[in-house]
């Protein structure tokens, strides 16, 4: 065996297993080069040194060739595995569907932000009410025609799925000492035939501020800044007198139509105005029913029909879209 033969054999090993076989064949206990060393004993003493040196050189050369081939094969193996695991880091990631917030939640967060910035706290009350909180304490006595304004559901036990969030005004005023400012978002229920603008369950956001010397001017300012900041900058507003048993005076805030900007269109029924938020100064009877002296404390209140606000803000023309659970709606936000 000479260097050239060894080099050829080593180069012929196509992978690491084959190379190991070659190593055993050359340098193993029964390997060819090892076998050459065993011949030493049969040589004349003066020949041994030269032959021994020759075989050792061959051995070292074989080892070096084996090592070189080994790292060559290892490099190739690594390159192959990198190749197999190759990926395009610039390729777009597979789409992962993310949850979205419902438009009612989105706008509610904005409205809550606006009012908490003005020092209002969030309050809540039960969805299932009694007649006292839903009607009586709000100056709507039993058998009074004003009760007919609300198409009320009753449970078998005579409880009322609340017809408005105004019940939270009562609960708050009875449990706290003035002054107080609260915002009460919540679900309300009416015995309505469902169509594009009516639903049997919808949302209101009630506001209540109790303090000394509260006037319509305070209410006006609060609602006007709400419209300006949350519904749409530059919209005009106006107040009209309106009747609600629990406020005196009562009024409705109108905004110039967000669709035609006051020119007149189908949505505003050619009037140029959209009725948006009812409110007023809390009736002395309501303050008294909650244990507060109306000569000392005054209050303003308002109750937004929230679905309508959401529809105006986002241009949704059918209230049923807010409740039918189709993802095509929320995916747009
Ligand atoms: N609760 C009334 C309704 O559902 C809306 C309302 C009107 C609330 C005047 C108020 C208010 O707080 O002052 O029709």
Tab-separated table of C-alpha atoms and ligand atoms in Angstrom:
chain	number	residue	atom	x	y	z
A	1	UNK	CA	0.000	0.000	0.000
A	2	UNK	CA	1.259	3.417	-0.878
A	3	UNK	CA	0.090	6.954	-0.358
A	4	UNK	CA	-1.707	7.116	-3.665
A	5	UNK	CA	-3.727	3.968	-3.035
A	6	UNK	CA	-4.660	5.207	0.418
A	7	UNK	CA	-5.754	8.571	-0.953
A	8	UNK	CA	-7.920	6.881	-3.594
A	9	UNK	CA	-9.581	4.575	-1.053
A	10	UNK	CA	-10.317	7.435	1.335
A	11	UNK	CA	-11.679	9.624	-1.438
A	12	UNK	CA	-13.944	6.748	-2.515
A	13	UNK	CA	-15.835	6.796	0.783
A	14	UNK	CA	-19.095	8.507	-0.145
A	15	UNK	CA	-20.430	9.043	3.367
A	16	UNK	CA	-19.382	8.893	7.006
A	17	UNK	CA	-20.305	5.221	7.429
A	18	UNK	CA	-18.280	4.194	4.392
A	19	UNK	CA	-15.392	6.311	5.682
A	20	UNK	CA	-15.477	4.502	9.033
A	21	UNK	CA	-15.257	1.193	7.171
A	22	UNK	CA	-12.219	2.505	5.316
A	23	UNK	CA	-10.609	3.573	8.600
A	24	UNK	CA	-11.106	0.087	10.075
A	25	UNK	CA	-9.784	-1.487	6.902
A	26	UNK	CA	-6.586	0.613	7.080
A	27	UNK	CA	-5.908	1.339	10.716
A	28	UNK	CA	-8.104	-1.121	12.654
A	29	UNK	CA	-6.557	-3.979	14.648
A	30	UNK	CA	-6.677	-6.148	11.564
A	31	UNK	CA	-6.179	-3.253	9.187
A	32	UNK	CA	-3.717	-3.251	6.329
A	33	UNK	CA	-1.317	-0.644	7.772
A	34	UNK	CA	-1.522	-2.237	11.219
A	35	UNK	CA	-0.709	-5.519	9.466
A	36	UNK	CA	2.403	-3.956	7.937
A	37	UNK	CA	3.693	-3.026	11.417
A	38	UNK	CA	3.271	-6.646	12.468
A	39	UNK	CA	5.716	-7.621	9.745
A	40	UNK	CA	8.432	-5.708	11.633
A	41	UNK	CA	9.257	-8.720	13.781
A	42	UNK	CA	10.189	-10.785	10.692
A	43	UNK	CA	12.724	-8.252	9.400
A	44	UNK	CA	16.442	-8.115	9.928
A	45	UNK	CA	17.280	-5.708	12.828
A	46	UNK	CA	19.055	-3.234	10.539
A	47	UNK	CA	15.983	-2.994	8.271
A	48	UNK	CA	13.504	-2.484	11.105
A	49	UNK	CA	14.178	1.191	11.831
A	50	UNK	CA	13.742	2.324	8.224
A	51	UNK	CA	10.667	0.176	7.597
A	52	UNK	CA	9.128	1.200	10.928
A	53	UNK	CA	9.574	4.869	10.085
A	54	UNK	CA	8.081	4.286	6.640
A	55	UNK	CA	4.970	2.553	7.977
A	56	UNK	CA	4.504	5.185	10.705
A	57	UNK	CA	4.679	7.924	8.065
A	58	UNK	CA	2.089	6.039	6.021
A	59	UNK	CA	-0.079	5.670	9.070
A	60	UNK	CA	0.119	9.384	9.850
A	61	UNK	CA	-0.691	10.195	6.263
A	62	UNK	CA	-3.656	7.848	6.261
A	63	UNK	CA	-4.913	9.425	9.456
A	64	UNK	CA	-4.587	12.922	7.999
A	65	UNK	CA	-6.424	11.902	4.844
A	66	UNK	CA	-9.170	10.262	6.894
A	67	UNK	CA	-9.542	13.380	9.038
A	68	UNK	CA	-9.716	15.658	6.024
A	69	UNK	CA	-12.305	13.476	4.305
A	70	UNK	CA	-14.285	13.301	7.506
A	71	UNK	CA	-14.631	17.027	7.862
A	72	UNK	CA	-15.438	17.279	4.156
A	73	UNK	CA	-18.252	14.733	4.515
A	74	UNK	CA	-19.521	16.365	7.711
A	75	UNK	CA	-19.651	19.742	5.975
A	76	UNK	CA	-21.600	18.226	3.095
A	77	UNK	CA	-24.029	16.547	5.510
A	78	UNK	CA	-24.634	19.836	7.296
A	79	UNK	CA	-25.146	21.700	4.045
A	80	UNK	CA	-27.643	19.033	2.943
A	81	UNK	CA	-29.627	19.316	6.154
A	82	UNK	CA	-29.634	23.130	5.912
A	83	UNK	CA	-30.858	22.768	2.364
A	84	UNK	CA	-33.669	20.486	3.443
A	85	UNK	CA	-34.736	22.886	6.182
A	86	UNK	CA	-34.512	25.992	4.009
A	87	UNK	CA	-37.174	28.595	4.412
A	88	UNK	CA	-37.956	31.889	2.784
A	89	UNK	CA	-37.855	34.391	5.621
A	90	UNK	CA	-39.352	37.042	3.353
A	91	UNK	CA	-42.452	34.946	2.535
A	92	UNK	CA	-45.680	36.343	4.055
A	93	UNK	CA	-46.688	34.559	7.281
A	94	UNK	CA	-49.785	32.360	7.149
A	95	UNK	CA	-52.806	34.395	8.182
A	96	UNK	CA	-53.824	33.915	11.798
A	97	UNK	CA	-57.383	35.050	12.412
A	98	UNK	CA	-57.396	37.595	15.241
A	99	UNK	CA	-60.345	38.488	17.416
A	100	UNK	CA	-61.883	41.900	16.820
A	101	UNK	CA	-63.897	44.185	18.994
A	102	UNK	CA	-67.552	44.676	18.165
A	103	UNK	CA	-68.389	48.233	17.015
A	104	UNK	CA	-70.590	48.685	20.088
A	105	UNK	CA	-67.591	47.919	22.303
A	106	UNK	CA	-65.308	50.147	20.222
A	107	UNK	CA	-67.508	53.215	20.479
A	108	UNK	CA	-68.356	52.499	24.102
A	109	UNK	CA	-64.657	52.554	24.953
A	110	UNK	CA	-64.369	55.992	23.364
A	111	UNK	CA	-67.408	57.307	25.196
A	112	UNK	CA	-66.173	55.876	28.503
A	113	UNK	CA	-62.784	57.516	27.895
A	114	UNK	CA	-64.468	60.837	27.271
A	115	UNK	CA	-66.553	60.713	30.445
A	116	UNK	CA	-63.933	59.288	32.777
A	117	UNK	CA	-61.798	62.219	31.627
A	118	UNK	CA	-64.549	64.470	32.997
A	119	UNK	CA	-64.506	62.707	36.368
A	120	UNK	CA	-67.387	60.282	35.763
A	121	UNK	CA	-67.298	56.798	37.289
A	122	UNK	CA	-68.740	53.716	35.615
A	123	UNK	CA	-71.819	52.345	37.401
A	124	UNK	CA	-74.037	49.372	36.735
A	125	UNK	CA	-77.288	47.810	37.876
A	126	UNK	CA	-79.082	44.500	37.319
A	127	UNK	CA	-80.640	43.635	33.951
A	128	UNK	CA	-83.729	42.311	35.739
A	129	UNK	CA	-85.306	45.119	37.721
A	130	UNK	CA	-88.288	45.738	39.922
A	131	UNK	CA	-90.997	48.226	39.208
A	132	UNK	CA	-89.666	50.606	41.891
A	133	UNK	CA	-86.274	51.158	40.231
A	134	UNK	CA	-87.488	50.950	36.643
A	135	UNK	CA	-90.619	53.114	37.053
A	136	UNK	CA	-91.930	54.323	40.425
A	137	UNK	CA	-88.828	56.110	41.709
A	138	UNK	CA	-88.439	57.692	38.259
A	139	UNK	CA	-91.714	59.534	38.727
A	140	UNK	CA	-93.653	57.074	36.586
A	141	UNK	CA	-96.424	55.886	38.915
A	142	UNK	CA	-98.361	52.679	38.323
A	143	UNK	CA	-101.360	53.233	36.036
A	144	UNK	CA	-99.898	56.523	34.834
A	145	UNK	CA	-100.123	56.770	31.031
A	146	UNK	CA	-96.403	57.588	30.854
A	147	UNK	CA	-95.667	53.930	31.564
A	148	UNK	CA	-97.138	53.030	28.186
A	149	UNK	CA	-94.179	54.754	26.501
A	150	UNK	CA	-92.094	51.678	27.307
A	151	UNK	CA	-93.248	48.414	25.747
A	152	UNK	CA	-92.319	46.347	28.698
A	153	UNK	CA	-91.609	42.630	29.111
A	154	UNK	CA	-92.508	41.064	32.441
A	155	UNK	CA	-91.216	37.791	33.828
A	156	UNK	CA	-93.633	35.217	35.259
A	157	UNK	CA	-92.792	36.566	38.702
A	158	UNK	CA	-93.614	40.132	37.696
A	159	UNK	CA	-90.005	41.311	37.403
A	160	UNK	CA	-89.011	43.657	34.618
A	161	UNK	CA	-86.091	43.174	32.244
A	162	UNK	CA	-85.159	46.844	32.551
A	163	UNK	CA	-86.634	49.037	29.846
A	164	UNK	CA	-83.908	51.654	30.271
A	165	UNK	CA	-80.675	52.276	32.140
A	166	UNK	CA	-82.353	55.118	34.049
A	167	UNK	CA	-82.908	52.541	36.806
A	168	UNK	CA	-79.171	52.810	37.527
A	169	UNK	CA	-79.699	56.502	38.377
A	170	UNK	CA	-82.016	55.415	41.193
A	171	UNK	CA	-79.689	52.708	42.479
A	172	UNK	CA	-76.737	55.091	42.480
A	173	UNK	CA	-78.499	58.019	44.114
A	174	UNK	CA	-79.945	55.792	46.837
A	175	UNK	CA	-76.559	54.323	47.692
A	176	UNK	CA	-74.330	57.379	47.600
A	177	UNK	CA	-74.092	60.824	49.015
A	178	UNK	CA	-73.744	63.695	46.528
A	179	UNK	CA	-71.898	65.032	44.698
A	180	UNK	CA	-71.579	62.194	42.180
A	181	UNK	CA	-70.988	61.681	38.474
A	182	UNK	CA	-71.712	58.330	36.902
A	183	UNK	CA	-71.937	56.773	33.489
A	184	UNK	CA	-73.975	53.561	33.238
A	185	UNK	CA	-73.697	51.587	30.007
A	186	UNK	CA	-75.968	48.575	29.747
A	187	UNK	CA	-78.440	46.409	27.957
A	188	UNK	CA	-82.146	47.189	27.943
A	189	UNK	CA	-85.198	45.245	26.804
A	190	UNK	CA	-88.447	46.216	25.107
A	191	UNK	CA	-91.372	44.274	23.757
A	192	UNK	CA	-90.725	45.547	20.223
A	193	UNK	CA	-91.256	44.064	16.802
A	194	UNK	CA	-87.757	43.735	15.371
A	195	UNK	CA	-87.001	45.673	12.178
A	196	UNK	CA	-84.170	47.765	10.715
A	197	UNK	CA	-84.410	50.392	13.461
A	198	UNK	CA	-85.953	48.482	16.391
A	199	UNK	CA	-84.744	45.592	18.468
A	200	UNK	CA	-86.114	43.863	21.560
A	201	UNK	CA	-82.708	44.142	23.221
A	202	UNK	CA	-80.346	47.042	22.717
A	203	UNK	CA	-77.902	49.283	24.547
A	204	UNK	CA	-78.163	52.562	26.386
A	205	UNK	CA	-75.583	54.667	28.124
A	206	UNK	CA	-76.989	56.646	31.023
A	207	UNK	CA	-75.283	59.672	32.533
A	208	UNK	CA	-76.005	61.327	35.843
A	209	UNK	CA	-74.379	64.236	37.605
A	210	UNK	CA	-75.561	65.357	41.051
A	211	UNK	CA	-74.091	68.509	42.549
A	212	UNK	CA	-74.992	71.986	43.750
A	213	UNK	CA	-76.244	74.607	41.278
A	214	UNK	CA	-76.472	72.214	38.336
A	215	UNK	CA	-78.158	73.764	35.329
A	216	UNK	CA	-79.098	72.962	31.738
A	217	UNK	CA	-75.946	74.813	30.681
A	218	UNK	CA	-73.822	72.051	32.278
A	219	UNK	CA	-75.771	69.346	30.483
A	220	UNK	CA	-75.564	71.241	27.219
A	221	UNK	CA	-71.808	71.616	27.462
A	222	UNK	CA	-71.276	67.966	28.384
A	223	UNK	CA	-73.340	66.677	25.474
A	224	UNK	CA	-71.980	69.166	22.960
A	225	UNK	CA	-68.376	68.219	23.697
A	226	UNK	CA	-69.355	64.548	23.487
A	227	UNK	CA	-70.774	65.065	20.004
A	228	UNK	CA	-67.794	67.117	18.931
A	229	UNK	CA	-65.176	64.673	20.165
A	230	UNK	CA	-66.817	61.316	19.663
A	231	UNK	CA	-69.566	61.502	17.051
A	232	UNK	CA	-68.043	63.943	14.606
A	233	UNK	CA	-66.244	67.227	14.681
A	234	UNK	CA	-68.090	70.158	13.142
A	235	UNK	CA	-71.591	68.675	13.501
A	236	UNK	CA	-74.167	71.236	14.572
A	237	UNK	CA	-76.309	70.572	17.628
A	238	UNK	CA	-79.636	71.882	18.868
A	239	UNK	CA	-81.855	71.225	21.864
A	240	UNK	CA	-85.610	70.750	21.691
A	241	UNK	CA	-87.974	70.570	24.638
A	242	UNK	CA	-89.184	67.019	25.266
A	243	UNK	CA	-91.147	65.202	27.929
A	244	UNK	CA	-89.737	62.471	30.152
A	245	UNK	CA	-91.403	61.993	33.547
A	246	UNK	CA	-88.087	61.890	35.441
A	247	UNK	CA	-86.700	65.214	34.216
A	248	UNK	CA	-87.899	68.826	34.297
A	249	UNK	CA	-87.143	70.460	31.987
A	250	UNK	CA	-86.675	67.563	29.556
A	251	UNK	CA	-84.974	67.958	26.216
A	252	UNK	CA	-83.671	66.145	23.192
A	253	UNK	CA	-80.301	66.850	21.638
A	254	UNK	CA	-80.327	66.759	17.843
A	255	UNK	CA	-77.225	66.725	15.656
A	256	UNK	CA	-77.023	67.838	12.071
A	257	UNK	CA	-77.350	64.778	9.870
A	258	UNK	CA	-74.005	63.004	9.576
A	259	UNK	CA	-74.927	61.750	6.114
A	260	UNK	CA	-76.075	64.948	4.350
A	261	UNK	CA	-74.628	67.543	6.757
A	262	UNK	CA	-77.985	69.244	7.150
A	263	UNK	CA	-79.025	69.356	3.504
A	264	UNK	CA	-81.774	66.776	3.934
A	265	UNK	CA	-81.695	63.078	3.004
A	266	UNK	CA	-83.534	59.811	3.503
A	267	UNK	CA	-81.877	59.093	6.861
A	268	UNK	CA	-82.916	62.410	8.451
A	269	UNK	CA	-86.253	62.369	6.610
A	270	UNK	CA	-85.274	65.579	4.801
A	271	UNK	CA	-85.121	67.494	8.092
A	272	UNK	CA	-81.329	67.837	8.197
A	273	UNK	CA	-81.387	66.788	11.888
A	274	UNK	CA	-81.057	63.500	13.725
A	275	UNK	CA	-82.456	63.014	17.202
A	276	UNK	CA	-79.577	61.700	19.283
A	277	UNK	CA	-79.638	62.093	23.060
A	278	UNK	CA	-82.530	62.725	25.437
A	279	UNK	CA	-81.853	64.284	28.817
A	280	UNK	CA	-82.821	66.975	31.262
A	281	UNK	CA	-82.597	68.149	34.834
A	282	UNK	CA	-83.567	65.394	37.232
A	283	UNK	CA	-87.113	65.908	38.527
A	284	UNK	CA	-87.380	66.971	42.206
A	285	UNK	CA	-89.646	63.959	42.824
A	286	UNK	CA	-86.841	61.632	41.694
A	287	UNK	CA	-84.271	63.305	43.941
A	288	UNK	CA	-86.718	63.060	46.859
A	289	UNK	CA	-87.489	59.395	46.145
A	290	UNK	CA	-83.756	58.734	46.516
A	291	UNK	CA	-83.493	60.672	49.772
A	292	UNK	CA	-81.951	63.917	48.516
A	293	UNK	CA	-83.281	67.423	49.133
A	294	UNK	CA	-83.884	69.083	45.730
A	295	UNK	CA	-83.335	72.514	47.287
A	296	UNK	CA	-79.798	71.502	48.161
A	297	UNK	CA	-78.877	69.181	45.284
A	298	UNK	CA	-79.635	69.359	41.595
A	299	UNK	CA	-78.810	66.866	38.895
A	300	UNK	CA	-78.748	66.426	35.186
A	301	UNK	CA	-79.263	63.127	33.421
A	302	UNK	CA	-79.195	61.794	29.901
A	303	UNK	CA	-79.738	58.422	28.281
A	304	UNK	CA	-78.242	57.686	24.905
A	305	UNK	CA	-79.719	55.094	22.606
A	306	UNK	CA	-76.315	53.640	21.981
A	307	UNK	CA	-76.997	51.393	18.992
A	308	UNK	CA	-78.210	54.395	17.044
A	309	UNK	CA	-74.992	56.229	17.839
A	310	UNK	CA	-72.955	53.249	16.684
A	311	UNK	CA	-74.961	53.050	13.461
A	312	UNK	CA	-74.483	56.766	12.749
A	313	UNK	CA	-70.814	56.723	13.566
A	314	UNK	CA	-69.960	53.704	11.418
A	315	UNK	CA	-72.627	54.013	8.720
A	316	UNK	CA	-74.500	50.801	9.598
A	317	UNK	CA	-78.059	51.036	8.300
A	318	UNK	CA	-79.735	48.078	10.021
A	319	UNK	CA	-79.718	47.490	13.784
A	320	UNK	CA	-80.067	43.740	13.237
A	321	UNK	CA	-76.513	43.653	11.836
A	322	UNK	CA	-75.268	44.540	15.323
A	323	UNK	CA	-76.806	41.419	16.808
A	324	UNK	CA	-76.852	38.674	14.199
A	325	UNK	CA	-73.347	37.522	15.129
A	326	UNK	CA	-71.930	37.514	11.602
A	327	UNK	CA	-68.174	37.831	11.553
A	328	UNK	CA	-68.352	39.827	8.339
A	329	UNK	CA	-69.385	42.812	10.474
A	330	UNK	CA	-66.598	42.746	13.068
A	331	UNK	CA	-63.963	41.929	10.449
A	332	UNK	CA	-64.433	45.436	9.088
A	333	UNK	CA	-63.188	47.038	12.307
B	1	LIG	N1	-84.810	56.490	29.793
B	1	LIG	C1	-85.281	57.179	28.618
B	1	LIG	C2	-85.710	56.171	27.586
B	1	LIG	O1	-85.287	55.064	27.615
B	1	LIG	C3	-84.181	58.062	28.033
B	1	LIG	C4	-83.846	59.209	28.914
B	1	LIG	C5	-84.464	60.402	28.742
B	1	LIG	C6	-82.904	59.071	29.891
B	1	LIG	C7	-84.190	61.488	29.534
B	1	LIG	C8	-82.586	60.151	30.705
B	1	LIG	C9	-83.234	61.349	30.508
B	1	LIG	O2	-81.664	60.068	31.673
B	1	LIG	O3	-82.912	62.411	31.305
B	1	LIG	O4	-86.507	56.499	26.737
